[in-house]
Every structure is written in C-alpha cells, then in structure tokens.
Short mmCIF file of C-alpha atoms in Angstrom, two decimals:
data_model
loop_
_atom_site.label_atom_id
_atom_site.label_comp_id
_atom_site.label_asym_id
_atom_site.label_seq_id
_atom_site.Cartn_x
_atom_site.Cartn_y
_atom_site.Cartn_z
CA UNK A 1 8.64 -31.13 -22.15
CA UNK A 2 9.09 -32.61 -18.70
CA UNK A 3 5.83 -32.22 -16.73
CA UNK A 4 5.99 -29.31 -14.28
CA UNK A 5 9.30 -28.07 -15.70
CA UNK A 6 10.08 -24.38 -16.10
CA UNK A 7 12.00 -23.06 -19.08
CA UNK A 8 13.32 -19.52 -19.21
CA UNK A 9 13.80 -18.01 -22.66
CA UNK A 10 14.33 -14.55 -24.04
CA UNK A 11 11.98 -13.07 -26.63
CA UNK A 12 12.72 -9.59 -27.98
CA UNK A 13 14.76 -8.81 -24.89
CA UNK A 14 11.97 -9.78 -22.48
CA UNK A 15 12.45 -12.54 -19.92
CA UNK A 16 9.49 -14.90 -20.22
CA UNK A 17 8.84 -18.08 -18.28
CA UNK A 18 7.09 -20.85 -20.18
CA UNK A 19 5.39 -23.41 -17.98
CA UNK A 20 4.44 -26.93 -19.02
CA UNK A 21 0.88 -25.69 -19.57
CA UNK A 22 2.33 -23.50 -22.36
CA UNK A 23 1.19 -20.38 -20.47
CA UNK A 24 3.57 -17.44 -20.76
CA UNK A 25 4.15 -15.59 -17.50
CA UNK A 26 6.44 -12.58 -17.35
CA UNK A 27 8.56 -11.39 -14.49
CA UNK A 28 6.53 -8.54 -13.06
CA UNK A 29 9.04 -5.78 -12.55
CA UNK A 30 9.32 -2.30 -13.99
CA UNK A 31 12.61 -3.07 -15.77
CA UNK A 32 10.91 -5.74 -17.90
CA UNK A 33 8.02 -3.45 -18.73
CA UNK A 34 10.36 -0.63 -19.82
CA UNK A 35 12.35 -3.08 -21.95
CA UNK A 36 9.12 -4.11 -23.67
CA UNK A 37 8.14 -0.45 -24.22
CA UNK A 38 11.57 0.24 -25.73
CA UNK A 39 11.05 -2.63 -28.17
CA UNK A 40 7.58 -1.32 -29.01
CA UNK A 41 9.05 2.12 -29.76
CA UNK A 42 11.71 0.58 -32.01
CA UNK A 43 8.98 -1.12 -34.01
CA UNK A 44 6.66 1.90 -34.11
CA UNK A 45 7.98 5.39 -34.87
CA UNK A 46 4.75 6.86 -33.54
CA UNK A 47 4.09 9.68 -31.10
CA UNK A 48 4.24 8.96 -27.34
CA UNK A 49 0.51 9.71 -27.14
CA UNK A 50 -0.33 7.11 -29.81
CA UNK A 51 1.77 4.46 -28.06
CA UNK A 52 0.37 5.16 -24.59
CA UNK A 53 -3.18 5.09 -25.94
CA UNK A 54 -2.51 1.77 -27.66
CA UNK A 55 -1.07 0.26 -24.49
CA UNK A 56 -4.04 1.42 -22.47
CA UNK A 57 -6.42 -0.05 -25.04
CA UNK A 58 -4.57 -3.37 -24.98
CA UNK A 59 -5.12 -3.54 -21.22
CA UNK A 60 -8.83 -2.85 -21.70
CA UNK A 61 -9.34 -5.84 -23.98
CA UNK A 62 -11.62 -8.24 -22.07
CA UNK A 63 -14.15 -10.68 -23.47
CA UNK A 64 -15.55 -14.14 -22.79
CA UNK A 65 -15.76 -14.83 -26.54
CA UNK A 66 -12.63 -16.57 -27.84
CA UNK A 67 -13.24 -15.46 -31.44
CA UNK A 68 -13.62 -11.86 -30.32
CA UNK A 69 -10.43 -12.07 -28.27
CA UNK A 70 -8.55 -13.54 -31.23
CA UNK A 71 -9.87 -10.80 -33.56
CA UNK A 72 -8.87 -7.99 -31.18
CA UNK A 73 -5.49 -9.61 -30.62
CA UNK A 74 -4.83 -9.74 -34.36
CA UNK A 75 -6.03 -6.14 -34.82
CA UNK A 76 -3.55 -4.76 -32.31
CA UNK A 77 -0.62 -6.90 -33.43
CA UNK A 78 -1.13 -5.68 -37.01
CA UNK A 79 -1.67 -2.05 -35.97
CA UNK A 80 1.45 -1.95 -33.78
CA UNK A 81 3.55 -4.32 -35.89
CA UNK A 82 4.26 -6.54 -32.88
CA UNK A 83 4.27 -10.26 -32.23
CA UNK A 84 1.52 -12.09 -30.36
CA UNK A 85 4.07 -12.73 -27.60
CA UNK A 86 4.67 -9.02 -27.10
CA UNK A 87 0.92 -8.30 -27.24
CA UNK A 88 0.30 -10.96 -24.57
CA UNK A 89 3.10 -9.53 -22.48
CA UNK A 90 1.51 -6.09 -22.42
CA UNK A 91 -1.99 -7.43 -21.78
CA UNK A 92 -0.82 -9.50 -18.81
CA UNK A 93 1.36 -6.70 -17.49
CA UNK A 94 -1.24 -3.93 -17.62
CA UNK A 95 -4.69 -5.52 -17.20
CA UNK A 96 -5.60 -4.98 -13.54
CA UNK A 97 -7.76 -7.26 -11.39
CA UNK A 98 -7.73 -9.08 -8.05
CA UNK A 99 -8.56 -12.73 -7.50
CA UNK A 100 -10.58 -14.44 -4.78
CA UNK A 101 -7.24 -15.47 -3.28
CA UNK A 102 -6.23 -11.78 -2.98
CA UNK A 103 -3.65 -11.95 -5.76
CA UNK A 104 -3.35 -8.63 -7.59
CA UNK A 105 -2.56 -8.63 -11.32
CA UNK A 106 -1.55 -5.70 -13.50
CA UNK A 107 1.07 -4.54 -10.99
CA UNK A 108 4.86 -4.42 -11.13
CA UNK A 109 7.68 -4.04 -8.63
CA UNK A 110 9.81 -0.92 -9.16
CA UNK A 111 13.56 -0.76 -8.39
CA UNK A 112 12.92 1.18 -5.16
CA UNK A 113 10.64 -1.52 -3.71
CA UNK A 114 7.28 0.10 -4.49
CA UNK A 115 4.53 -1.90 -6.19
CA UNK A 116 2.49 0.07 -8.72
CA UNK A 117 -0.46 -0.66 -11.01
CA UNK A 118 0.37 0.17 -14.63
CA UNK A 119 -3.16 1.01 -15.85
CA UNK A 120 -3.62 4.25 -13.83
CA UNK A 121 -0.02 5.21 -14.60
CA UNK A 122 -0.72 4.96 -18.33
CA UNK A 123 -4.01 6.84 -17.99
CA UNK A 124 -2.19 9.69 -16.26
CA UNK A 125 0.48 9.78 -18.97
CA UNK A 126 -2.20 9.78 -21.65
CA UNK A 127 -4.08 12.66 -20.01
CA UNK A 128 -0.89 14.71 -19.79
CA UNK A 129 0.06 14.07 -23.42
CA UNK A 130 -3.45 15.01 -24.58
CA UNK A 131 -3.28 18.22 -22.54
CA UNK A 132 0.05 18.97 -24.19
CA UNK A 133 -1.69 18.94 -27.57
CA UNK A 134 -4.87 20.65 -26.32
CA UNK A 135 -4.34 23.09 -23.46
CA UNK A 136 -8.09 23.53 -22.96
CA UNK A 137 -8.24 21.10 -20.04
CA UNK A 138 -9.99 21.49 -16.67
CA UNK A 139 -7.92 22.34 -13.63
CA UNK A 140 -6.54 19.18 -12.05
CA UNK A 141 -7.26 17.00 -15.13
CA UNK A 142 -4.21 14.85 -14.26
CA UNK A 143 -5.93 13.67 -11.07
CA UNK A 144 -8.97 12.09 -12.74
CA UNK A 145 -7.62 8.51 -13.18
CA UNK A 146 -6.72 8.36 -9.48
CA UNK A 147 -9.92 10.16 -8.45
CA UNK A 148 -12.08 7.56 -10.18
CA UNK A 149 -10.47 4.69 -8.24
CA UNK A 150 -10.78 6.61 -5.00
CA UNK A 151 -14.42 7.49 -5.60
CA UNK A 152 -15.43 3.92 -6.42
CA UNK A 153 -13.61 2.67 -3.36
CA UNK A 154 -15.36 5.21 -1.14
CA UNK A 155 -18.71 4.10 -2.56
CA UNK A 156 -17.85 0.46 -1.95
CA UNK A 157 -17.12 1.36 1.67
CA UNK A 158 -20.83 2.14 2.10
CA UNK A 159 -21.79 -1.48 1.48
CA UNK A 160 -22.44 -4.03 4.20
CA UNK A 161 -19.26 -5.52 5.71
CA UNK A 162 -17.00 -3.43 3.46
CA UNK A 163 -13.25 -3.88 3.16
CA UNK A 164 -10.97 -1.04 4.19
CA UNK A 165 -11.63 2.23 2.40
CA UNK A 166 -8.06 2.21 1.02
CA UNK A 167 -5.38 -0.41 0.45
CA UNK A 168 -4.04 -2.84 1.38
CA UNK A 169 -0.42 -3.40 0.41
CA UNK A 170 0.95 -6.88 -0.11
CA UNK A 171 4.01 -9.06 -0.66
CA UNK A 172 5.75 -10.60 -3.67
CA UNK A 173 6.58 -14.28 -3.87
CA UNK A 174 10.19 -13.33 -4.65
CA UNK A 175 11.58 -9.80 -4.82
CA UNK A 176 14.42 -10.82 -7.17
CA UNK A 177 12.11 -12.65 -9.59
CA UNK A 178 8.63 -11.28 -8.86
CA UNK A 179 5.78 -13.32 -10.33
CA UNK A 180 2.88 -13.25 -7.86
CA UNK A 181 1.77 -10.32 -5.70
CA UNK A 182 -0.57 -11.24 -2.83
CA UNK A 183 -2.46 -8.60 -0.88
CA UNK A 184 -2.32 -8.64 2.91
CA UNK A 185 -6.10 -8.50 3.30
CA UNK A 186 -9.44 -7.96 1.58
CA UNK A 187 -8.83 -5.59 -1.35
CA UNK A 188 -10.58 -2.26 -1.65
CA UNK A 189 -11.05 -0.69 -5.08
CA UNK A 190 -8.07 1.53 -4.33
CA UNK A 191 -5.26 -0.82 -3.36
CA UNK A 192 -1.87 0.67 -2.52
CA UNK A 193 -0.62 -0.33 -5.97
CA UNK A 194 -3.52 1.43 -7.71
CA UNK A 195 -2.94 4.53 -5.61
CA UNK A 196 0.81 4.53 -6.30
CA UNK A 197 0.19 4.14 -10.03
CA UNK A 198 -2.40 6.92 -9.94
CA UNK A 199 -0.06 9.25 -8.07
CA UNK A 200 2.78 8.59 -10.51
CA UNK A 201 0.41 9.07 -13.44
CA UNK A 202 -0.71 12.41 -12.00
CA UNK A 203 2.85 13.62 -11.36
CA UNK A 204 4.16 12.61 -14.78
CA UNK A 205 0.95 13.64 -16.55
CA UNK A 206 1.17 17.12 -15.07
CA UNK A 207 4.82 17.28 -16.14
CA UNK A 208 4.08 16.12 -19.69
CA UNK A 209 1.28 18.65 -20.10
CA UNK A 210 3.83 21.47 -20.21
CA UNK A 211 6.93 19.64 -21.45
CA UNK A 212 8.17 19.60 -25.06
CA UNK A 213 7.26 15.98 -25.78
CA UNK A 214 9.24 15.90 -29.02
CA UNK A 215 12.38 15.61 -26.92
CA UNK A 216 11.48 12.39 -25.16
CA UNK A 217 10.12 8.92 -25.70
CA UNK A 218 8.06 6.93 -23.22
CA UNK A 219 10.74 4.43 -22.21
CA UNK A 220 13.23 7.20 -21.42
CA UNK A 221 10.69 8.98 -19.27
CA UNK A 222 9.84 5.83 -17.28
CA UNK A 223 13.47 4.79 -16.92
CA UNK A 224 14.46 8.21 -15.64
CA UNK A 225 11.56 8.36 -13.18
CA UNK A 226 11.87 4.85 -11.75
CA UNK A 227 15.59 4.17 -11.96
CA UNK A 228 16.57 7.45 -10.36
CA UNK A 229 19.82 7.49 -12.36
CA UNK A 230 21.34 10.56 -13.95
CA UNK A 231 22.27 8.77 -17.15
CA UNK A 232 21.18 9.82 -20.67
CA UNK A 233 18.79 12.73 -21.22
CA UNK A 234 18.84 13.68 -17.57
CA UNK A 235 17.34 17.03 -18.57
CA UNK A 236 14.09 15.15 -19.16
CA UNK A 237 13.25 15.18 -15.47
CA UNK A 238 14.38 17.35 -12.63
CA UNK A 239 16.56 15.28 -10.30
CA UNK A 240 13.90 15.55 -7.58
CA UNK A 241 11.20 14.21 -9.93
CA UNK A 242 11.76 10.55 -9.12
CA UNK A 243 9.51 7.76 -7.97
CA UNK A 244 11.13 7.72 -4.56
CA UNK A 245 9.92 11.28 -3.98
CA UNK A 246 6.36 10.42 -5.03
CA UNK A 247 4.66 11.73 -1.90
CA UNK A 248 6.36 15.10 -1.72
CA UNK A 249 5.91 15.70 -5.46
CA UNK A 250 2.25 14.72 -5.31
CA UNK A 251 1.71 17.26 -2.54
CA UNK A 252 3.08 19.96 -4.86
CA UNK A 253 0.38 19.40 -7.47
CA UNK A 254 -2.74 18.96 -5.35
CA UNK A 255 -4.49 19.54 -2.04
CA UNK A 256 -7.49 18.15 -0.15
CA UNK A 257 -10.00 20.53 -1.75
CA UNK A 258 -8.88 19.77 -5.29
CA UNK A 259 -8.89 16.02 -4.61
CA UNK A 260 -12.43 16.20 -3.22
CA UNK A 261 -13.55 18.15 -6.27
CA UNK A 262 -12.05 15.62 -8.69
CA UNK A 263 -13.48 12.62 -6.83
CA UNK A 264 -16.92 14.27 -6.97
CA UNK A 265 -16.42 14.88 -10.71
CA UNK A 266 -15.44 11.24 -11.22
CA UNK A 267 -18.65 10.13 -9.52
CA UNK A 268 -20.80 12.57 -11.50
CA UNK A 269 -22.91 9.82 -13.08
CA UNK A 270 -23.84 8.22 -9.76
CA UNK A 271 -27.31 9.06 -8.36
CA UNK A 272 -25.95 9.90 -4.90
CA UNK A 273 -23.87 12.74 -6.36
CA UNK A 274 -24.55 16.01 -4.57
CA UNK A 275 -26.37 14.69 -1.51
CA UNK A 276 -25.00 15.33 1.96
CA UNK A 277 -24.18 11.68 2.52
CA UNK A 278 -22.02 11.54 -0.59
CA UNK A 279 -20.18 14.75 0.27
CA UNK A 280 -19.44 13.46 3.77
CA UNK A 281 -18.26 10.13 2.38
CA UNK A 282 -15.84 11.81 -0.02
CA UNK A 283 -14.57 14.22 2.66
CA UNK A 284 -13.82 11.39 5.09
CA UNK A 285 -12.20 9.31 2.38
CA UNK A 286 -9.94 12.13 1.22
CA UNK A 287 -8.92 12.89 4.80
CA UNK A 288 -7.83 9.27 5.19
CA UNK A 289 -6.07 9.35 1.81
CA UNK A 290 -4.10 12.49 2.64
CA UNK A 291 -2.86 11.02 5.92
CA UNK A 292 -2.01 7.63 4.50
CA UNK A 293 -0.36 8.62 1.21
CA UNK A 294 0.73 12.24 1.60
CA UNK A 295 1.52 12.90 5.26
CA UNK A 296 2.73 9.47 6.42
CA UNK A 297 6.11 8.38 4.99
CA UNK A 298 6.43 5.42 2.65
CA UNK A 299 7.59 2.41 4.66
CA UNK A 300 9.25 -0.61 3.06
CA UNK A 301 7.56 -3.68 4.60
CA UNK A 302 9.47 -6.60 6.06
CA UNK A 303 8.59 -8.92 3.19
CA UNK A 304 10.23 -6.58 0.67
CA UNK A 305 13.57 -6.29 2.49
CA UNK A 306 13.63 -10.02 3.20
CA UNK A 307 13.11 -10.22 6.97
CA UNK A 308 13.19 -13.51 8.81
CA UNK A 309 10.18 -14.08 11.07
CA UNK A 310 10.55 -13.31 14.80
CA UNK A 311 11.82 -16.35 16.71
CA UNK A 312 8.88 -16.12 19.11
CA UNK A 313 5.66 -14.07 19.13
CA UNK A 314 6.59 -10.49 20.05
CA UNK A 315 5.12 -8.62 23.01
CA UNK A 316 2.28 -6.31 21.94
CA UNK A 317 2.47 -2.64 22.87
CA UNK A 318 -0.29 -0.54 24.44
CA UNK A 319 -0.30 2.67 22.40
CA UNK A 320 -0.35 5.60 22.35
CA UNK A 321 3.21 5.67 23.72
CA UNK A 322 4.96 8.72 25.19
CA UNK A 323 8.49 8.37 23.78
CA UNK A 324 10.48 8.23 20.54
CA UNK A 325 14.16 7.24 20.90
CA UNK A 326 16.65 8.21 18.17
CA UNK A 327 19.57 5.89 17.30
CA UNK A 328 22.22 5.43 14.68
CA UNK A 329 23.29 1.94 13.65
CA UNK A 330 27.06 2.67 13.84
CA UNK A 331 27.48 -0.63 11.96
CA UNK A 332 26.68 -0.49 9.07
CA UNK A 333 28.64 2.76 9.21
CA UNK A 334 27.80 4.05 5.73
CA UNK A 335 24.41 5.23 4.47
CA UNK A 336 22.59 2.84 2.13
CA UNK A 337 21.58 4.42 -1.16
CA UNK A 338 19.22 1.94 -2.79
CA UNK A 339 16.81 -0.88 -2.01
CA UNK A 340 19.38 -3.61 -2.55
CA UNK A 341 21.97 -2.07 -0.23
CA UNK A 342 19.45 -1.06 2.45
CA UNK A 343 17.78 -4.49 2.37
CA UNK A 344 21.17 -6.18 2.75
CA UNK A 345 21.93 -3.92 5.74
CA UNK A 346 18.56 -4.74 7.29
CA UNK A 347 19.11 -8.49 6.95
CA UNK A 348 22.61 -8.24 8.39
CA UNK A 349 21.39 -6.24 11.39
CA UNK A 350 18.54 -8.65 12.01
CA UNK A 351 20.93 -11.61 11.81
CA UNK A 352 23.29 -9.94 14.29
CA UNK A 353 20.48 -9.05 16.69
CA UNK A 354 19.00 -12.54 16.57
CA UNK A 355 22.15 -14.65 16.52
CA UNK A 356 24.78 -12.32 17.94
CA UNK A 357 22.74 -10.80 20.75
CA UNK A 358 20.13 -13.48 21.22
CA UNK A 359 17.16 -11.19 20.59
CA UNK A 360 13.95 -12.46 19.06
CA UNK A 361 14.04 -10.06 16.11
CA UNK A 362 15.64 -6.90 14.78
CA UNK A 363 15.59 -4.56 17.75
CA UNK A 364 14.44 -1.29 16.15
CA UNK A 365 10.86 -0.26 15.50
CA UNK A 366 11.85 1.52 12.29
CA UNK A 367 15.08 2.05 10.36
CA UNK A 368 15.81 5.00 8.05
CA UNK A 369 17.76 4.35 4.86
CA UNK A 370 19.33 7.01 2.66
CA UNK A 371 17.24 5.97 -0.33
CA UNK A 372 14.18 8.05 0.56
CA UNK A 373 12.46 5.30 2.56
CA UNK A 374 11.87 4.09 6.09
CA UNK A 375 12.14 0.34 6.66
CA UNK A 376 9.78 -1.59 8.89
CA UNK A 377 11.36 -3.24 11.93
CA UNK A 378 9.02 -4.31 14.69
CA UNK A 379 6.63 -1.55 13.67
CA UNK A 380 4.00 0.35 15.64
CA UNK A 381 2.38 -2.52 17.52
CA UNK A 382 5.20 -4.73 18.87
CA UNK A 383 7.70 -3.96 21.64
CA UNK A 384 11.25 -3.53 20.38
CA UNK A 385 14.70 -4.18 21.84
CA UNK A 386 16.26 -0.81 21.19
CA UNK A 387 16.44 1.18 24.45
CA UNK A 388 17.08 -0.87 27.57
CA UNK A 389 14.36 -0.47 30.16
CA UNK A 390 12.16 1.65 27.85
CA UNK A 391 11.03 -0.72 25.12
CA UNK A 392 7.46 -0.85 26.42
CA UNK A 393 7.02 2.94 26.53
CA UNK A 394 8.60 4.14 23.31
CA UNK A 395 9.60 3.45 19.72
CA UNK A 396 13.20 3.14 18.57
CA UNK A 397 14.09 4.74 15.23
CA UNK A 398 17.59 4.18 13.85
CA UNK A 399 19.37 5.94 10.97
CA UNK A 400 21.63 3.60 9.00
CA UNK A 401 25.18 4.89 9.29
CA UNK A 402 27.57 6.43 11.81
CA UNK A 403 26.75 10.02 12.70
CA UNK A 404 29.53 11.06 15.03
CA UNK A 405 30.82 13.81 12.73
CA UNK A 406 28.24 14.13 9.97
CA UNK A 407 24.48 14.05 9.52
CA UNK A 408 21.94 12.04 7.56
CA UNK A 409 20.50 13.90 4.59
CA UNK A 410 18.00 16.65 5.30
CA UNK A 411 15.32 14.66 3.46
CA UNK A 412 15.89 11.55 5.58
CA UNK A 413 15.72 13.52 8.82
CA UNK A 414 12.51 15.23 7.68
CA UNK A 415 10.94 11.80 7.13
CA UNK A 416 11.26 11.16 10.86
CA UNK A 417 11.05 14.66 12.28
CA UNK A 418 7.78 15.55 10.58
CA UNK A 419 6.20 12.66 8.71
CA UNK A 420 6.77 9.56 10.85
CA UNK A 421 5.86 11.31 14.08
CA UNK A 422 2.77 12.95 12.57
CA UNK A 423 1.69 9.56 11.25
CA UNK A 424 2.21 8.03 14.69
CA UNK A 425 0.17 10.70 16.46
CA UNK A 426 -2.64 10.76 13.88
CA UNK A 427 -3.02 6.98 13.97
CA UNK A 428 -2.99 6.77 17.76
CA UNK A 429 0.45 5.19 18.21
CA UNK A 430 2.22 8.23 19.72
CA UNK A 431 0.80 10.56 22.35
CA UNK A 432 0.26 14.11 21.12
CA UNK A 433 2.71 15.44 23.71
CA UNK A 434 5.31 12.70 23.08
CA UNK A 435 8.98 13.26 23.91
CA UNK A 436 11.97 12.75 21.62
CA UNK A 437 15.18 11.56 23.29
CA UNK A 438 18.56 10.45 22.05
CA UNK A 439 19.61 6.92 23.01
CA UNK A 440 22.50 8.37 25.07
CA UNK A 441 20.09 10.19 27.36
CA UNK A 442 18.80 6.87 28.66
CA UNK A 443 21.71 4.42 28.30
CA UNK A 444 25.48 4.89 28.69
CA UNK A 445 26.34 5.08 24.98
CA UNK A 446 27.53 7.55 22.36
CA UNK A 447 24.50 6.69 20.19
CA UNK A 448 23.14 8.40 18.10
CA UNK A 449 26.52 10.08 17.50
CA UNK A 450 27.52 13.63 18.43
CA UNK A 451 26.35 15.26 15.21
CA UNK A 452 22.97 13.58 15.05
CA UNK A 453 22.35 14.11 18.75
CA UNK A 454 23.16 17.81 18.39
CA UNK A 455 20.70 17.98 15.49
CA UNK A 456 17.77 16.36 17.34
CA UNK A 457 18.16 18.84 20.21
CA UNK A 458 16.65 21.39 17.79
CA UNK A 459 13.60 19.22 17.00
CA UNK A 460 10.16 19.87 18.36
CA UNK A 461 9.30 17.47 21.21
CA UNK A 462 12.97 17.04 22.19
CA UNK A 463 13.67 17.38 25.91
CA UNK A 464 17.13 17.80 27.40
CA UNK A 465 16.20 15.83 30.48
CA UNK A 466 14.49 12.46 30.62
CA UNK A 467 10.98 12.96 32.06
CA UNK A 468 10.79 9.22 32.76
CA UNK A 469 13.41 9.43 35.51
#
C-alpha cells in the first residue's frame, strides 16, 4: 500500500475507509449506521430488544487489557453471528467520548443536519422496549438516560473553572463525508449531541412502550424517524413523529417538574442528593435546558450549510436590540424542503450578497427554511445587511421563498413568531418590548410579499407605524 493512501471499500453494504495504518474508520452518518443495523437484523432473527441491548453492550466494551478486549470481541461476534469488521463498526460508531482536542466520538450526522450521540438513543429505545414487555415502570422512565447525562453535567458545573453547563455544538470536517466532529469549545458532560440523542431516545422509547413491537424492526423505525420519508410501513410512526420535530415532540412528553424529578433520581447515589444546594443546582440546570433545547428553535450552524467566512470582521452589535425585521428572499422563490436544498439556497444567497452586491457576508441574521429549521446567517451578535439604515438596531429574518400570494407553513412561521423571539428575549438579544416590522415599512420594497406582510400584522409586537421614525 502506498504510504498515506486512502482506499475506500464496501463491506456488507457499509462504506469503510482503510488508512495505511490499517485502521478502519467509518463515515459517521445515520444512513451508514442504519445500513449496518439492517445487516445485523438480516443475520439475527432476534427481537428488537435483544438487538438494541446487544448494541448498547458493544458500545460499553472498554478495557486496557488486549486479551480481554479480544475475548469480548470474539464473544459478541459469535453471539450475534457477525464479522469482526461489523463488530468494530458498531463499537466505533456507538462508544461515546471526547478527546483533549475536543473531538467527539460516538456521534453521527443525521440527514436533517443534526448531530446525535447513538449511546443515549439506544438506551432510550431499550427502556421503551423493556417497558413494552413489562408495564410496571415508573412515570417518566424514558427520560432516565438523558437525565443521567444532565445530572452529571450539572454536578461538573460545581467544580472550579467548569465548562458550560450544557453543550457545546460543533462542526464536521465534511458534511458530505463526515469523519471527524470537533466541538466548538470545552465539552460539558451533556454536549448538544448527547442531548439530541437523549431526546430522541426518550421520544422513541415512549412511543415503543405502547406500540406493538412485533410490527416493526429497529432499522425501519430509525429510517422512518430520521429520513422523514413516507415510504414503506409509514404507519409505524405518525408523520409528525420525525427527528426534525424533536423539540415540539419532546415538549409533549415532559415538563420542567418531571425533568427535575428524573435528574434527582439519576443522582440518587450521590451524597449531595437532597440538600438545598443540589436542588438549586438541578433547578437552575433544568431551566437552562428548557430554554436551550425546548423553547429556542433548532438553528443549523454556518459550518453545516457550508458558509464561506465573512470577507472582513463583522461589526459587533450592542444587544438587546429593539427591532425584528421580516423579509422574504424572493429569489430563491420556492421553499426549500430538506437540508441539501436549503444549504444550496443559503450558499447561493451568500455568493450573490458577497459578489453580486459587494457585501461582506450573507445579509440576513437568520433564514427560515421549510424543512423545520432556521439557518444561521450573521446571528445574534453581528450587524447584518438586511434593512438599510437599521442594521445596527435590529435583526433581519428572511423566509426562503416568494410570499406575494401564499404563506410559509404554519410550523415555519411559529418558529419565528414564538420560538426565535422568545429565545432572543430570554438570552438578552432582543428587548422585551421589541417591535416587529415588515421590510416594506422601512424601505421602498414589496418585501416580505403581500401575503406574508398581511400575516405578520396579526403577530404580537407588530406595529403598523415605524416607532424609529
């Protein structure tokens, strides 16, 4: 083999990259993981619970003793009738840890652009399948895998010079062929990926606890949830029960009080349990969790949609700001329905703004796709180029599409109308008494289109006259 060369081969339908060091590294996306699970199911006509438990146990295999590792490896390959390659694939895919360089392992990129940790997802599925066989489970049992990560992270926050209580998110080396996921800062014990996996595990675990599991296999469940398609066995999941609707579905199965209770249960063995300091710590942590992962909308970061860097350092804002300006893009004129289409639209708009108009970056603060997500533009802290003469006093939010005669989906409008603005106020970016205006109220333009403008006149915080004038 040529030193440093990369060879791509296919083993049992799984794309594996073999480096010159003879180390197998898989592409870390959900499609590959589901393909591997499908192959596992073909080899093992066992119950979903048995397979999920086996996968979780594979991920738990850690040892410094080579002989012990080899023995455990052989035990699982014989039990599951799988090759060492497939065993290694699952171990690398599921075993979660972070490195000193802030790389996060045991996470995969889903088709909608979310990064999730597989271990808490599998724990949630396992808890739901066990509850399906034994209904004598405590209320909120499906939350325990997530609650444990949250509790440990809250405890870690007590230490000297702690990281953030929750998060952070990160970026992939390549969205098309994801191999390395690097966090944007010091990791807590509840990174965004761990939280996302825990939320999905809770949602699907709760569903499985009451569903006739004889009608479904694991790969079908995961494919339906993460692909969002309506193909094959679409009766398995309600059309709203998709990964892209994670936050709204999670809100349906829990609340702050239940989360606090489960975090306290997860920390039951710790000596601080029950004291006032511990209760306060959990309460503050859950309050932050609810805002960050339940009230605030999911935002696709620039590195996921493939943004170019700003051509010069952008002007910082001085929040909280008093205005939110609503736009439509006009071009692209059609809504984007998935990550690939929305990302392409974002790159095209940025290219036009930078090269066609001579701006330093994409002009908008945030852009709303029709795929259930908001896309990061210049964000909360940098001045945009969206509303002439007002870029220093407000944020510009654009809906992808032309809305002269029709409207964005109700769900997409709710993301802005309720969730984005609440997130902005709660985090100190928007003033509590902020004003919503249409672009046309400030600049001579038809933007944001007659239909969308008529709609926003019914929104709280809208004003029919511009208070700035």
